[in-house]
CSV table of C-alpha atoms in Angstrom, one decimal:
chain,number,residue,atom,x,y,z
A,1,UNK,CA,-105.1,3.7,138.7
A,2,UNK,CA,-103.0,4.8,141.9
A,3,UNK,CA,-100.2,2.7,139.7
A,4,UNK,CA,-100.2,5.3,136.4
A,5,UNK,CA,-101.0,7.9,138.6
A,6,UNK,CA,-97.9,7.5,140.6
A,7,UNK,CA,-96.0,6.8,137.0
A,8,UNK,CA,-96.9,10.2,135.7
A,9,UNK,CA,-96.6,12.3,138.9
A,10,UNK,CA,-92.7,10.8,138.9
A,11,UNK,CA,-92.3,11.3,135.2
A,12,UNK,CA,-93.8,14.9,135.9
A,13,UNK,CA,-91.5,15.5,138.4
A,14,UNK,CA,-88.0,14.3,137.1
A,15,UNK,CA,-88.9,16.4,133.9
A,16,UNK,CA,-89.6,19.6,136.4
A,17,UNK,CA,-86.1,19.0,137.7
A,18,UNK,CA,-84.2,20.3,134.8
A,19,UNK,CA,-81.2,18.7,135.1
A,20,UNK,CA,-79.8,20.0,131.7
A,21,UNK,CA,-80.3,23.3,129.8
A,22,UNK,CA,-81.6,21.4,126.9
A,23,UNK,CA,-83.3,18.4,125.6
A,24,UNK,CA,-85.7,17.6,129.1
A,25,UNK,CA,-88.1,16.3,127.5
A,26,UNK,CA,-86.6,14.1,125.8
A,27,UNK,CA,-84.1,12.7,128.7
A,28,UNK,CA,-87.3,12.5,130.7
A,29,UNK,CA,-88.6,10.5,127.5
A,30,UNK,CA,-85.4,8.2,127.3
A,31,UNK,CA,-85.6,7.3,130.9
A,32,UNK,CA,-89.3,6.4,131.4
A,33,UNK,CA,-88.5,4.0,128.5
A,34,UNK,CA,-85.7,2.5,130.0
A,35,UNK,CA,-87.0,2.4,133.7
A,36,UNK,CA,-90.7,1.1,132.1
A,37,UNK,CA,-88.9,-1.9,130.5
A,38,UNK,CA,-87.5,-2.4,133.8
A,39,UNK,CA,-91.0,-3.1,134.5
A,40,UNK,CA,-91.7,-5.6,132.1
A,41,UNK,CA,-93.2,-3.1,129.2
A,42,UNK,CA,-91.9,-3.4,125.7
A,43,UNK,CA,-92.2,0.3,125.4
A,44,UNK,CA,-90.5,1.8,122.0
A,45,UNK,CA,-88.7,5.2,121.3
A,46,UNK,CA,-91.8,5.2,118.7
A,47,UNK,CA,-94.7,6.2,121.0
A,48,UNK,CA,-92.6,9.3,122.3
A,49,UNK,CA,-91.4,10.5,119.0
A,50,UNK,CA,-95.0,10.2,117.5
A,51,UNK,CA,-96.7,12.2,120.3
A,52,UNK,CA,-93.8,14.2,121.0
A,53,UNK,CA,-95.8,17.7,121.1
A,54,UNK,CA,-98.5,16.0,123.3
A,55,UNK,CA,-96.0,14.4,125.7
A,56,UNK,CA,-93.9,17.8,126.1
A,57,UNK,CA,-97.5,20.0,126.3
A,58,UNK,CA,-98.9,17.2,129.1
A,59,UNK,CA,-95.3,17.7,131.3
A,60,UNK,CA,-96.2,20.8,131.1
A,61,UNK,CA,-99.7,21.2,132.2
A,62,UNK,CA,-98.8,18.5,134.9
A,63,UNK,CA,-96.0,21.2,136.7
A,64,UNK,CA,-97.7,24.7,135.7
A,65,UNK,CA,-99.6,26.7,138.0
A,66,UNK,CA,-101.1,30.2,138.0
A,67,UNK,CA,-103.5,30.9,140.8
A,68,UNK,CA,-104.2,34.5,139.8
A,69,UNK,CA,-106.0,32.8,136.6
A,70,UNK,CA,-107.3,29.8,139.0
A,71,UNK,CA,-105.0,27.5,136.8
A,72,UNK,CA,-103.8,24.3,138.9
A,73,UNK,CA,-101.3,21.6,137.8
A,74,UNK,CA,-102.9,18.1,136.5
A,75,UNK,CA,-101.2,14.8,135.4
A,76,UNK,CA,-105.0,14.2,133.7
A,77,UNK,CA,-103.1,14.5,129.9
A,78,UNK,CA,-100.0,13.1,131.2
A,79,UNK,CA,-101.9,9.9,132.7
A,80,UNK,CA,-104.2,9.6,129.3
A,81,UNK,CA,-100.9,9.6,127.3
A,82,UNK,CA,-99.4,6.5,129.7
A,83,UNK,CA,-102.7,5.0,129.9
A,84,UNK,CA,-103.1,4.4,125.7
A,85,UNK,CA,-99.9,3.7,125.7
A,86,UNK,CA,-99.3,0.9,128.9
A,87,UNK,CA,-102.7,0.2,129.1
A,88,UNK,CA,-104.0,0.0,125.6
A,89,UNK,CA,-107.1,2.5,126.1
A,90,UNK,CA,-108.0,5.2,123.7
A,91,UNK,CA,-107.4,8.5,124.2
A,92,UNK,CA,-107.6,12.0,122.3
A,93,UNK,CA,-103.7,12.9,122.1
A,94,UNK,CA,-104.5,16.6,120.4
A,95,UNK,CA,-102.8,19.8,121.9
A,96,UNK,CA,-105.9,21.4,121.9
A,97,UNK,CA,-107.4,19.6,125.0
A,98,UNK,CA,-104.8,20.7,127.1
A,99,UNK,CA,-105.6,24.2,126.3
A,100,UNK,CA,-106.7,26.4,129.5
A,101,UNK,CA,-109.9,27.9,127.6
A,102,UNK,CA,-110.4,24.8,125.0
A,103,UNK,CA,-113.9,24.3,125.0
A,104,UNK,CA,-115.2,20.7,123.7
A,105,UNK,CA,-117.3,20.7,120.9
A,106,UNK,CA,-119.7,18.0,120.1
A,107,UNK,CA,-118.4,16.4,116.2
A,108,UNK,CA,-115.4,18.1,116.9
A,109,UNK,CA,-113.4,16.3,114.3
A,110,UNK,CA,-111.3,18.7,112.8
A,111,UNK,CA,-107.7,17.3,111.2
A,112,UNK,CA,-104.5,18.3,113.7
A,113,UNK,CA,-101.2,18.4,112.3
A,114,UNK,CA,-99.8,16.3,115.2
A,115,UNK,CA,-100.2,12.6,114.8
A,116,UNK,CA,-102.4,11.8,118.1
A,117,UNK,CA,-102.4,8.1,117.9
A,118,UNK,CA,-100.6,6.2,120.1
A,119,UNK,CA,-99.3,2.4,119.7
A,120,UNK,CA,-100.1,0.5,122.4
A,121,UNK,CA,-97.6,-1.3,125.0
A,122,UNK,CA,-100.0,-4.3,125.5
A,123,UNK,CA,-100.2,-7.7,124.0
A,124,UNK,CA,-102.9,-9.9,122.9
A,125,UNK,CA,-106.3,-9.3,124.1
A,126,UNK,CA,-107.8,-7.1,127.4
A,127,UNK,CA,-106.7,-8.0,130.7
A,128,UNK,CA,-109.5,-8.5,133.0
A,129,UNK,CA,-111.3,-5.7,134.4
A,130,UNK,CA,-110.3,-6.3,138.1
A,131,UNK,CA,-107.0,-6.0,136.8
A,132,UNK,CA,-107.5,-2.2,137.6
A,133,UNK,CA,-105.6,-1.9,140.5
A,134,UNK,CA,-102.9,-4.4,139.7
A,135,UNK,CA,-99.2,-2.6,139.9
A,136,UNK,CA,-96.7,-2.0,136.9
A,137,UNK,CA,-94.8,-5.2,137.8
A,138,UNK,CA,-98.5,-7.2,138.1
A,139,UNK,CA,-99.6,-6.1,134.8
A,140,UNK,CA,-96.2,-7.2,133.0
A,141,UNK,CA,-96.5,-10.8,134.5
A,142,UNK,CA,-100.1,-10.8,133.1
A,143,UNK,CA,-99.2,-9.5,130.0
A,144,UNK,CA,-96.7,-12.1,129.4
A,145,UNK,CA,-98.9,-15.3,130.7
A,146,UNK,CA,-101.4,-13.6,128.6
A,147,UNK,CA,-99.4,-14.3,125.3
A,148,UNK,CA,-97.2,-17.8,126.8
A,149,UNK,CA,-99.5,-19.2,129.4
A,150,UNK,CA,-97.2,-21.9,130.0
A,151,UNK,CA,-94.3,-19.4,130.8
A,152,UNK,CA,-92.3,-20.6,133.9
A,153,UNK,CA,-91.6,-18.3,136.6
A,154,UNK,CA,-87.9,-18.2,135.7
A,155,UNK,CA,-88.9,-17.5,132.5
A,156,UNK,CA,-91.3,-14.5,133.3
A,157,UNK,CA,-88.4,-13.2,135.3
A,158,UNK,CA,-85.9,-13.2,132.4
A,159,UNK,CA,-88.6,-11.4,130.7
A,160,UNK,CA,-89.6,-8.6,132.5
A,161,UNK,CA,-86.0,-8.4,133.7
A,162,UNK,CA,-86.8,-9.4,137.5
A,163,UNK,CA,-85.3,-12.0,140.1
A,164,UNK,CA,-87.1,-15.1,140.1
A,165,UNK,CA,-87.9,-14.3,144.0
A,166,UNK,CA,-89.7,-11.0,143.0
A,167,UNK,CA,-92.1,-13.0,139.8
A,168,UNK,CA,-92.9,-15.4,142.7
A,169,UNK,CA,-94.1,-12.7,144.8
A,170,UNK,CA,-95.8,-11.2,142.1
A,171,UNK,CA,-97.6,-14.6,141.2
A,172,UNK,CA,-98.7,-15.6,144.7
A,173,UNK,CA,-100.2,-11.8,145.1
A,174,UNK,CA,-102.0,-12.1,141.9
A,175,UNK,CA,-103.2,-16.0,143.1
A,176,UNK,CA,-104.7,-14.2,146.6
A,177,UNK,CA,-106.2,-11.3,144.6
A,178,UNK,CA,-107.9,-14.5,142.8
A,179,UNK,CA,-107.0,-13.1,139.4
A,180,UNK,CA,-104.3,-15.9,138.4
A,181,UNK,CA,-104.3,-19.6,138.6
A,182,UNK,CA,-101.5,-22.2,138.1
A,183,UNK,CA,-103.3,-25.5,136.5
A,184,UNK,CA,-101.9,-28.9,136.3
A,185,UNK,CA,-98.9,-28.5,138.5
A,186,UNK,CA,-95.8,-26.5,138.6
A,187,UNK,CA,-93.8,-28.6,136.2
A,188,UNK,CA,-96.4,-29.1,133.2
A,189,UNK,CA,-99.0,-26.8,134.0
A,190,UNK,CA,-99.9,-23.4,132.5
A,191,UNK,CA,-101.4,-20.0,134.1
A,192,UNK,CA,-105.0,-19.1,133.6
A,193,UNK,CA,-107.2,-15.9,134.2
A,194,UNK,CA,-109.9,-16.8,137.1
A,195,UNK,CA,-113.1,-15.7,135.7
A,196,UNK,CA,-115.6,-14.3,137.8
């Protein structure tokens, strides 16, 4: 949680900068691509074209502010947006949430001309629920011993685009949070989720 929440608050802010006249949001969109794959997420142009109206609309309600109407920024849309598309959970991706005076409305099903689904980022099945409070990095080793179990630490590194020193790390915290295991040995062993 603290990890995506930290994710959109710096994706909120570098778009707030304004470094060019034109095209923000998209530069802010290029880079968290890049600097996400840095992290070990196989994160596509695709999800940020598709949503493109959401993602602007969400920057926005994450840096607007208007006291005198007791409007207050929130990353809330900007986090549901990172969390379908990092963490594989559904959210509702329509402009009209974000809205100041939107008002839900039970069967509220009504077509949108916006595509609001979002591909997901993960692999494979659900990590484990006290996976919650892993970090970015965490979750990308998961992901991949997730889908090769008997991946190496060298290769994890190559993967995610890490020093073999930093997957190590990353490994022995997840071993001490008791979420990963290393079975049969270093050289001909595999990884494995500790179940509870």
């Amino acid at each position: 949680d603290d990890a995506i929440r930290h994710l959109t608050r710096f994706c909120a802010n570098l778009w707030q900068v304004h470094a060019f006249c034109e095209g923000n949001t998209r530069t802010t969109a290029v880079f968290m691509i890049k600097y996400l794959r840095t992290l070990g997420f196989n994160v596509v142009n695709d999800v940020f074209a598709e949503n493109s109206w959401y993602f602007r609309n969400a920057l926005v309600r994450a840096n607007y502010t208007d006291l005198t109407k007791g409007i207050t920024e929130t990353t809330e849309y900007l986090e549901r947006f990172f969390r379908s598309m990092l963490l594989g959970e559904e959210h509702d991706l329509r402009n009209r949430i974000m809205h100041i005076d939107w008002n839900k409305v039970d069967g509220d099903t009504l077509p949108q001309s916006a595509n609001h689904e979002v591909k997901s980022a993960k692999v494979g099945d659900e990590l484990p629920p006290k996976c919650k409070n892993c970090t970015l990095e965490e979750v990308a080793v998961l992901r991949i011993v997730q889908k090769s179990p008997s991946a190496t630490q060298k290769e994890i590194a190559a993967e995610i685009g890490k020093s073999e020193r930093t997957v190590k790390s990353i490994t022995i915290a997840l071993q001490e949070k008791n979420i990963l295991q290393r079975v049969n040995g270093k050289r001909n062993g595999y990884w494995s989720f500790i179940e509870d």
